[in-house]
Amino acid sequence: MAGSVNKVILVGNLGRDPEVRRLNSGESVVNLRIATSESWRDKATGERRERTEWHSVVIFNEQLAKVAEQYLKKGAKVYIEGQLQTRKWQDQAGAEKYTTEVVLQRFRGELQMLDGRGGGGGAEIEDSGDFGQRSPLPARGAARPAASGGGGKYSSDLDDEIPF
Amino acid sequence: MAGSVNKVILVGNLGRDPEVRRLNSGESVVNLRIATSESWRDKATGERRERTEWHSVVIFNEQLAKVAEQYLKKGAKVYIEGQLQTRKWQDQAGAEKYTTEVVLQRFRGELQMLDGRGGGGGAEIEDSGDFGQRSPLPARGAARPAASGGGGKYSSDLDDEIPF
Amino acid sequence: MAGSVNKVILVGNLGRDPEVRRLNSGESVVNLRIATSESWRDKATGERRERTEWHSVVIFNEQLAKVAEQYLKKGAKVYIEGQLQTRKWQDQAGAEKYTTEVVLQRFRGELQMLDGRGGGGGAEIEDSGDFGQRSPLPARGAARPAASGGGGKYSSDLDDEIPF
Amino acid sequence: MAGSVNKVILVGNLGRDPEVRRLNSGESVVNLRIATSESWRDKATGERRERTEWHSVVIFNEQLAKVAEQYLKKGAKVYIEGQLQTRKWQDQAGAEKYTTEVVLQRFRGELQMLDGRGGGGGAEIEDSGDFGQRSPLPARGAARPAASGGGGKYSSDLDDEIPF
DNA sequence: TTTT
DNA sequence: TTTT
């Protein structure tokens, strides 16, 4: 459709470690389970209440999948930007089911690690040349984690694999 | 959870007229079915392909529910901002089902009508006083439709009901 | 900085035709002037008031620059996604000035045309192959306009130039 | 204007402590200075480069101003949602200047504290009653910080002042 | 079920 | 300078 936008922005915490599936193509797909929550005081009872929402996130973006696989773990706080997709499937009994996921397509979406030390992930992309004073960050969908723990080695390795 | 964000932004078209449910409280809840789509050319086949995604939107925000009920109809293009919520329900056979919706809670969310003539809806809210040169728009979650077709009457009526 | 996000989302109308600058590299950069506005009823006076905000948008993204150049004109309604950048410059008298712009970097940002007939622009990108049922839209920052006025020719030409 | 959107989303760190101005009305306005940055590897030189962008944020939203005043300090990481506003002013020499700010109007905008312990701020709002299973969070523009350091006292005090 |  |  002309002129449409389908965007989800989440800031939340991983409920468990990332799940990585390796495709035949060699690419990996990462699934995250992310919790967001709101709390409020119920005026009627005066009690504090909280509602947690769980989101299924699927990362097809190769660079971001690598970052997720290498640096994220249960409890990590992340910023995620993707799009809504609902897919139909059948359970073992043959019943129709629908699942709605937040999807980061190839070359699309964003992932930022928001934890302080040993985890904060900033955008990190190679530039193909100067662009006046605007050189930074021409590319999309990439995240570079800060050195986690013992240094920047993994970070460097990752850098070398980013193809632009 | 501390520091979480759960936000969905959609620009798309209504697949059918809004569905309005009246609650016992007198409030109304509006359900929208919104399509977003992307198209691309398949490199392998050279054919143009398109994928349409359908979104279920639920409007609990009273002002926006009124706007939706009065001014939106099948085919209308809208900007929607809400949050993801998944709810569990049982079908007639007793099978567990999950549905994920984009929800505009009371006093939350945004709705903007994007159609040109007889439909464009801008934010429209009363101010409770001046605020230096920054007076505009202190309130959230409101949309005022332009007069649709026969004039601004409904728009005015609506204005009078906006309680701030 | 690790884990940062800098994002602007605008839906508004062009105050004038796009301004195109051709760089020595052959690339073009497009500047847009976009108005957003809010209206509200002043509670004290009962009068309707409106505040219009003007935004300077700079498009370095080549694909989106082409779309803007070819299909946008004064009055057009667009969805824009970019990032905030402030740059320092000197006026003729040598006085320091700062200008803040919404920038769509190379390969980044989004542009959707929201006008109905002869103008609605949907994402339009070639795919490099199938990806199961998820094939669509792996790429970012692209917009394909619908044929404006005299047909889809320019649209097709544009398609051929999109390098992925 | 009908159907317009003016939204800025930032995730970044405070460059200095919040600046609080007390208005004659008793309300306070808080100014923040927030840095976002991107880093990338320059393909030509192979060097890592980084660009930091500084944003001026102005909080008129009373609740969020209180949160900012009480809980934010230099270095804190925050999620901010506001709108772009450019205002004209004159320096001491009478020269015209323009400043663009990210503004959180009264009852509008969002602020989430993203630091781990003693700082993470989740939405925290009182509800005016039940709303089926959807009771949470009817209100907008509020943030409740987690107890910082020694307990929830300030948090509770703040709660009592939130008028809904 | 929309839209192009 | 747009739009309603």
PDB file of C-alpha atoms in Angstrom, chain B residues 86-155:
ATOM      1  CA  THR B  86      -1.770  -9.725  23.910  1.00  0.00           C
ATOM      2  CA  ARG B  87      -4.843 -11.255  25.475  1.00  0.00           C
ATOM      3  CA  LYS B  88      -5.892 -14.840  25.940  1.00  0.00           C
ATOM      4  CA  TRP B  89      -9.348 -16.083  25.131  1.00  0.00           C
ATOM      5  CA  GLN B  90     -11.182 -19.293  24.398  1.00  0.00           C
ATOM      6  CA  ASP B  91     -13.003 -20.162  21.242  1.00  0.00           C
ATOM      7  CA  GLN B  92     -16.338 -21.983  21.277  1.00  0.00           C
ATOM      8  CA  ALA B  93     -14.583 -25.311  21.414  1.00  0.00           C
ATOM      9  CA  GLY B  94     -12.733 -24.209  24.521  1.00  0.00           C
ATOM     10  CA  ALA B  95      -9.389 -23.963  22.754  1.00  0.00           C
ATOM     11  CA  GLU B  96      -6.960 -21.358  24.032  1.00  0.00           C
ATOM     12  CA  LYS B  97      -6.296 -18.518  21.663  1.00  0.00           C
ATOM     13  CA  TYR B  98      -4.085 -15.448  21.858  1.00  0.00           C
ATOM     14  CA  THR B  99      -4.737 -12.188  20.104  1.00  0.00           C
ATOM     15  CA  THR B 100      -2.305  -9.306  19.913  1.00  0.00           C
ATOM     16  CA  GLU B 101      -3.795  -5.863  19.501  1.00  0.00           C
ATOM     17  CA  VAL B 102      -2.640  -2.278  19.240  1.00  0.00           C
ATOM     18  CA  VAL B 103      -4.379  -0.613  22.162  1.00  0.00           C
ATOM     19  CA  LEU B 104      -5.057   3.089  22.755  1.00  0.00           C
ATOM     20  CA  GLN B 105      -5.701   3.210  26.493  1.00  0.00           C
ATOM     21  CA  ARG B 106      -7.800   5.834  28.190  1.00  0.00           C
ATOM     22  CA  PHE B 107      -6.042   9.190  27.857  1.00  0.00           C
ATOM     23  CA  ARG B 108      -3.313   7.572  25.840  1.00  0.00           C
ATOM     24  CA  GLY B 109      -2.399   7.014  22.226  1.00  0.00           C
ATOM     25  CA  GLU B 110      -2.858   9.137  19.162  1.00  0.00           C
ATOM     26  CA  LEU B 111      -5.050   9.131  16.113  1.00  0.00           C
ATOM     27  CA  GLN B 112      -4.594  11.397  13.139  1.00  0.00           C
ATOM     28  CA  MET B 113      -6.711  11.315  10.044  1.00  0.00           C
ATOM     29  CA  LEU B 114      -4.542  11.622   6.980  1.00  0.00           C
ATOM     30  CA  ASP B 115      -7.053  11.912   4.200  1.00  0.00           C
ATOM     31  CA  GLY B 116      -7.160  15.163   2.354  1.00  0.00           C
ATOM     32  CA  ARG B 117     -10.560  16.742   1.858  1.00  0.00           C
ATOM     33  CA  GLY B 118     -13.331  16.103   4.305  1.00  0.00           C
ATOM     34  CA  GLY B 119     -11.337  14.069   6.663  1.00  0.00           C
ATOM     35  CA  GLY B 120      -7.973  15.367   7.739  1.00  0.00           C
ATOM     36  CA  GLY B 121      -7.918  15.414  11.514  1.00  0.00           C
ATOM     37  CA  GLY B 122      -5.542  17.551  13.489  1.00  0.00           C
ATOM     38  CA  ALA B 123      -4.960  17.721  17.170  1.00  0.00           C
ATOM     39  CA  GLU B 124      -7.607  19.884  18.747  1.00  0.00           C
ATOM     40  CA  ILE B 125      -7.633  20.547  22.403  1.00  0.00           C
ATOM     41  CA  GLU B 126      -8.673  23.315  24.684  1.00  0.00           C
ATOM     42  CA  ASP B 127      -6.064  25.056  26.684  1.00  0.00           C
ATOM     43  CA  SER B 128      -6.610  25.977  30.266  1.00  0.00           C
ATOM     44  CA  GLY B 129      -4.739  29.219  30.035  1.00  0.00           C
ATOM     45  CA  ASP B 130      -1.677  30.765  28.644  1.00  0.00           C
ATOM     46  CA  PHE B 131       1.735  29.384  29.066  1.00  0.00           C
ATOM     47  CA  GLY B 132       3.942  32.072  27.761  1.00  0.00           C
ATOM     48  CA  GLN B 133       4.610  31.541  24.127  1.00  0.00           C
ATOM     49  CA  ARG B 134       4.257  27.837  24.579  1.00  0.00           C
ATOM     50  CA  SER B 135       0.561  27.718  25.213  1.00  0.00           C
ATOM     51  CA  PRO B 136      -0.379  25.157  22.623  1.00  0.00           C
ATOM     52  CA  LEU B 137      -1.416  21.678  23.130  1.00  0.00           C
ATOM     53  CA  PRO B 138      -0.928  20.634  26.646  1.00  0.00           C
ATOM     54  CA  ALA B 139      -3.059  17.583  26.333  1.00  0.00           C
ATOM     55  CA  ARG B 140      -2.517  14.264  24.842  1.00  0.00           C
ATOM     56  CA  GLY B 141      -4.437  11.737  22.928  1.00  0.00           C
ATOM     57  CA  ALA B 142      -6.839  14.023  21.159  1.00  0.00           C
ATOM     58  CA  ALA B 143      -7.715  14.493  17.565  1.00  0.00           C
ATOM     59  CA  ARG B 144     -10.107  16.945  16.030  1.00  0.00           C
ATOM     60  CA  PRO B 145     -11.454  16.095  12.669  1.00  0.00           C
ATOM     61  CA  ALA B 146     -12.012  18.711  10.097  1.00  0.00           C
ATOM     62  CA  ALA B 147     -15.601  19.228   9.126  1.00  0.00           C
ATOM     63  CA  SER B 148     -16.502  16.261   7.000  1.00  0.00           C
ATOM     64  CA  GLY B 149     -18.810  16.944   4.147  1.00  0.00           C
ATOM     65  CA  GLY B 150     -21.608  19.134   5.379  1.00  0.00           C
ATOM     66  CA  GLY B 151     -19.782  21.397   7.759  1.00  0.00           C
ATOM     67  CA  GLY B 152     -18.224  21.710  11.132  1.00  0.00           C
ATOM     68  CA  LYS B 153     -21.229  20.938  13.256  1.00  0.00           C
ATOM     69  CA  TYR B 154     -20.139  17.576  14.542  1.00  0.00           C
ATOM     70  CA  SER B 155     -16.706  18.921  15.014  1.00  0.00           C
TER      71      SER B 155
END
